[in-house]
Amino acid sequence: MKYLKHTFIILFLSVAVNSFGQGSGYYNLGMQLMMKNDFKGAIAQLEKADAKSPDNPNISKMLGYAYFQCKEYEKSITAYSKLITLKPTDNSAYYYRGKGRLNIANDPKESLNSMRDNFYLSAIKDFSKAIELGGEEDVQLLQNRGIAYKDYAIFKSFKIKKSADKLACNTLFNSAISDFQKILVLQPQRKDILDLTKYVKAQIASLK
């Protein structure tokens, strides 16, 4: 996936050449720790950088990623929401915010049952926005949105009480299949996607 493949190197070098304010020292320390996969240590430095330079999108981006790696999803969502405010065309922000929301939705311990619908819907919306900005040739985005559709459909399937509920589940499952099929057009040998497609079709059949 292209979002953060070169981010650490590019941002680190650019900041080393162009200091962006009082928080640059903390930011550089945070980046060094992230390069060592010390995300907790990076968070401590990046939070200090954010306090000094609260409107810097690079800090928000790296802080959101560090929180995500530490599974502090609510804080990650907050950081990426701030990044979206500062830089609304950054599709990686929508991607990781969507990932955080999906992780919370899939963990009943992390969210009240009544709120899980909102987390699923918000995750799907974030992935859709990332696809709008990044293009439908990005299979990682399609895969994650497809999984979000699948997971949300499974969640809703446990609450089916009438035919309209079943129809809603089928719509979500079919949306998942649509995304998976787009991936298979680009990467036809993806066994994991083929298996996901078969699984979703089996779920649809079980609702009949």
GROMACS .gro file of C-alpha atoms in nm:
model
  208
    1MET     CA    1   0.000   0.000   0.000
    2LYS     CA    2   0.135   0.338  -0.101
    3TYR     CA    3   0.019   0.560   0.186
    4LEU     CA    4   0.298   0.522   0.439
    5LYS     CA    5   0.546   0.318   0.239
    6HIS     CA    6   0.780   0.614   0.200
    7THR     CA    7   0.623   0.855   0.449
    8PHE     CA    8   0.875   0.809   0.728
    9ILE     CA    9   1.176   0.873   0.506
   10ILE     CA   10   1.023   1.158   0.307
   11LEU     CA   11   0.881   1.344   0.605
   12PHE     CA   12   1.189   1.289   0.818
   13LEU     CA   13   1.422   1.425   0.549
   14SER     CA   14   1.197   1.720   0.467
   15VAL     CA   15   1.174   1.819   0.831
   16ALA     CA   16   1.548   1.784   0.877
   17VAL     CA   17   1.595   2.040   0.599
   18ASN     CA   18   1.296   2.263   0.676
   19SER     CA   19   1.223   2.299   1.046
   20PHE     CA   20   0.855   2.377   1.091
   21GLY     CA   21   0.854   2.550   1.426
   22GLN     CA   22   0.896   2.499   1.796
   23GLY     CA   23   0.782   2.138   1.786
   24SER     CA   24   1.038   2.021   1.529
   25GLY     CA   25   1.281   1.881   1.785
   26TYR     CA   26   1.014   1.666   1.944
   27TYR     CA   27   0.888   1.567   1.601
   28ASN     CA   28   1.233   1.455   1.489
   29LEU     CA   29   1.276   1.250   1.806
   30GLY     CA   30   0.935   1.098   1.751
   31MET     CA   31   1.022   1.007   1.393
   32GLN     CA   32   1.348   0.845   1.502
   33LEU     CA   33   1.158   0.632   1.752
   34MET     CA   34   0.899   0.538   1.490
   35MET     CA   35   1.177   0.422   1.259
   36LYS     CA   36   1.273   0.186   1.542
   37ASN     CA   37   0.909   0.074   1.583
   38ASP     CA   38   0.902   0.229   1.930
   39PHE     CA   39   0.553   0.371   1.885
   40LYS     CA   40   0.484   0.436   2.253
   41GLY     CA   41   0.803   0.637   2.281
   42ALA     CA   42   0.714   0.818   1.960
   43ILE     CA   43   0.373   0.912   2.099
   44ALA     CA   44   0.533   1.083   2.399
   45GLN     CA   45   0.748   1.299   2.171
   46LEU     CA   46   0.482   1.364   1.909
   47GLU     CA   47   0.231   1.476   2.173
   48LYS     CA   48   0.486   1.736   2.284
   49ALA     CA   49   0.537   1.840   1.923
   50ASP     CA   50   0.162   1.869   1.875
   51ALA     CA   51   0.132   2.091   2.182
   52LYS     CA   52   0.397   2.323   2.036
   53SER     CA   53   0.271   2.317   1.676
   54PRO     CA   54  -0.098   2.218   1.691
   55ASP     CA   55  -0.172   2.310   1.330
   56ASN     CA   56   0.098   2.102   1.166
   57PRO     CA   57  -0.054   1.820   0.958
   58ASN     CA   58   0.266   1.612   0.957
   59ILE     CA   59   0.251   1.583   1.335
   60SER     CA   60  -0.117   1.487   1.332
   61LYS     CA   61  -0.048   1.226   1.064
   62MET     CA   62   0.237   1.058   1.247
   63LEU     CA   63   0.063   1.084   1.584
   64GLY     CA   64  -0.247   0.919   1.441
   65TYR     CA   65  -0.035   0.639   1.296
   66ALA     CA   66   0.153   0.585   1.623
   67TYR     CA   67  -0.174   0.568   1.817
   68PHE     CA   68  -0.307   0.320   1.561
   69GLN     CA   69  -0.004   0.095   1.597
   70CYS     CA   70  -0.051   0.099   1.975
   71LYS     CA   71  -0.419   0.006   1.926
   72GLU     CA   72  -0.532   0.333   2.084
   73TYR     CA   73  -0.798   0.363   1.819
   74GLU     CA   74  -1.008   0.642   1.969
   75LYS     CA   75  -0.701   0.866   1.999
   76SER     CA   76  -0.597   0.767   1.648
   77ILE     CA   77  -0.941   0.864   1.517
   78THR     CA   78  -0.913   1.202   1.691
   79ALA     CA   79  -0.569   1.267   1.542
   80TYR     CA   80  -0.677   1.172   1.190
   81SER     CA   81  -0.995   1.380   1.222
   82LYS     CA   82  -0.771   1.675   1.306
   83LEU     CA   83  -0.552   1.594   1.004
   84ILE     CA   84  -0.860   1.588   0.782
   85THR     CA   85  -0.953   1.934   0.909
   86LEU     CA   86  -0.603   2.059   0.832
   87LYS     CA   87  -0.560   1.866   0.506
   88PRO     CA   88  -0.896   1.738   0.376
   89THR     CA   89  -0.750   1.573   0.064
   90ASP     CA   90  -0.516   1.335   0.251
   91ASN     CA   91  -0.668   0.998   0.165
   92SER     CA   92  -0.444   0.811   0.412
   93ALA     CA   93  -0.620   0.999   0.694
   94TYR     CA   94  -0.957   0.864   0.582
   95TYR     CA   95  -0.809   0.516   0.542
   96TYR     CA   96  -0.662   0.494   0.891
   97ARG     CA   97  -0.960   0.665   1.053
   98GLY     CA   98  -1.178   0.407   0.881
   99LYS     CA   99  -0.953   0.126   1.004
  100GLY     CA  100  -0.974   0.258   1.358
  101ARG     CA  101  -1.351   0.286   1.344
  102LEU     CA  102  -1.384  -0.064   1.200
  103ASN     CA  103  -1.162  -0.209   1.473
  104ILE     CA  104  -1.378  -0.046   1.740
  105ALA     CA  105  -1.698  -0.166   1.572
  106ASN     CA  106  -1.567  -0.523   1.563
  107ASP     CA  107  -1.474  -0.523   1.932
  108PRO     CA  108  -1.785  -0.513   2.154
  109LYS     CA  109  -1.564  -0.429   2.453
  110GLU     CA  110  -1.459  -0.106   2.284
  111SER     CA  111  -1.802   0.029   2.197
  112LEU     CA  112  -2.154   0.015   2.326
  113ASN     CA  113  -2.367  -0.218   2.117
  114SER     CA  114  -2.597   0.070   2.024
  115MET     CA  115  -2.300   0.263   1.880
  116ARG     CA  116  -2.160  -0.014   1.663
  117ASP     CA  117  -2.389   0.073   1.372
  118ASN     CA  118  -2.244   0.423   1.366
  119PHE     CA  119  -1.886   0.296   1.375
  120TYR     CA  120  -1.949   0.057   1.086
  121LEU     CA  121  -2.124   0.323   0.879
  122SER     CA  122  -1.853   0.580   0.954
  123ALA     CA  123  -1.579   0.333   0.860
  124ILE     CA  124  -1.747   0.258   0.526
  125LYS     CA  125  -1.787   0.630   0.462
  126ASP     CA  126  -1.418   0.689   0.536
  127PHE     CA  127  -1.304   0.411   0.303
  128SER     CA  128  -1.536   0.544   0.032
  129LYS     CA  129  -1.387   0.892   0.067
  130ALA     CA  130  -1.035   0.748   0.050
  131ILE     CA  131  -1.133   0.563  -0.269
  132GLU     CA  132  -1.280   0.883  -0.412
  133LEU     CA  133  -0.950   1.062  -0.348
  134GLY     CA  134  -0.714   0.777  -0.432
  135GLY     CA  135  -0.894   0.595  -0.710
  136GLU     CA  136  -1.053   0.251  -0.742
  137GLU     CA  137  -0.728   0.095  -0.858
  138ASP     CA  138  -0.610   0.089  -0.496
  139VAL     CA  139  -0.689  -0.268  -0.396
  140GLN     CA  140  -0.607  -0.209  -0.029
  141LEU     CA  141  -0.887   0.045  -0.004
  142LEU     CA  142  -1.132  -0.178  -0.189
  143GLN     CA  143  -1.040  -0.474   0.030
  144ASN     CA  144  -1.093  -0.282   0.353
  145ARG     CA  145  -1.423  -0.134   0.241
  146GLY     CA  146  -1.537  -0.479   0.128
  147ILE     CA  147  -1.445  -0.623   0.466
  148ALA     CA  148  -1.628  -0.339   0.639
  149TYR     CA  149  -1.942  -0.414   0.436
  150LYS     CA  150  -1.907  -0.784   0.520
  151ASP     CA  151  -1.852  -0.727   0.892
  152TYR     CA  152  -2.142  -0.483   0.915
  153ALA     CA  153  -2.372  -0.725   0.733
  154ILE     CA  154  -2.279  -1.006   0.972
  155PHE     CA  155  -2.343  -0.778   1.269
  156LYS     CA  156  -2.684  -0.682   1.133
  157SER     CA  157  -2.772  -1.043   1.046
  158PHE     CA  158  -2.791  -1.128   1.417
  159LYS     CA  159  -3.067  -0.869   1.458
  160ILE     CA  160  -3.294  -0.968   1.168
  161LYS     CA  161  -3.659  -0.938   1.269
  162LYS     CA  162  -3.834  -0.865   0.941
  163SER     CA  163  -3.785  -0.892   0.566
  164ALA     CA  164  -3.653  -0.536   0.543
  165ASP     CA  165  -3.368  -0.630   0.778
  166LYS     CA  166  -3.279  -0.928   0.559
  167LEU     CA  167  -3.283  -0.706   0.250
  168ALA     CA  168  -3.047  -0.460   0.420
  169CYS     CA  169  -2.805  -0.742   0.503
  170ASN     CA  170  -2.814  -0.872   0.146
  171THR     CA  171  -2.741  -0.523   0.016
  172LEU     CA  172  -2.435  -0.496   0.239
  173PHE     CA  173  -2.312  -0.843   0.146
  174ASN     CA  174  -2.354  -0.763  -0.225
  175SER     CA  175  -2.161  -0.439  -0.179
  176ALA     CA  176  -1.879  -0.643  -0.027
  177ILE     CA  177  -1.882  -0.882  -0.324
  178SER     CA  178  -1.875  -0.585  -0.563
  179ASP     CA  179  -1.556  -0.451  -0.402
  180PHE     CA  180  -1.394  -0.795  -0.395
  181GLN     CA  181  -1.476  -0.848  -0.764
  182LYS     CA  182  -1.311  -0.516  -0.851
  183ILE     CA  183  -0.997  -0.642  -0.680
  184LEU     CA  184  -1.010  -0.969  -0.874
  185VAL     CA  185  -1.025  -0.778  -1.202
  186LEU     CA  186  -0.693  -0.618  -1.107
  187GLN     CA  187  -0.543  -0.917  -0.925
  188PRO     CA  188  -0.724  -1.233  -1.041
  189GLN     CA  189  -0.498  -1.472  -0.849
  190ARG     CA  190  -0.581  -1.335  -0.503
  191LYS     CA  191  -0.685  -1.652  -0.320
  192ASP     CA  192  -0.772  -1.457  -0.004
  193ILE     CA  193  -1.018  -1.243  -0.199
  194LEU     CA  194  -1.163  -1.546  -0.376
  195ASP     CA  195  -1.214  -1.709  -0.036
  196LEU     CA  196  -1.378  -1.394   0.103
  197THR     CA  197  -1.612  -1.383  -0.196
  198LYS     CA  198  -1.714  -1.747  -0.143
  199TYR     CA  199  -1.768  -1.682   0.226
  200VAL     CA  200  -1.992  -1.382   0.162
  201LYS     CA  201  -2.195  -1.573  -0.097
  202ALA     CA  202  -2.245  -1.849   0.159
  203GLN     CA  203  -2.368  -1.592   0.410
  204ILE     CA  204  -2.620  -1.463   0.156
  205ALA     CA  205  -2.741  -1.817   0.092
  206SER     CA  206  -2.786  -1.875   0.465
  207LEU     CA  207  -3.026  -1.581   0.487
  208LYS     CA  208  -3.272  -1.732   0.238
   0.00000   0.00000   0.00000
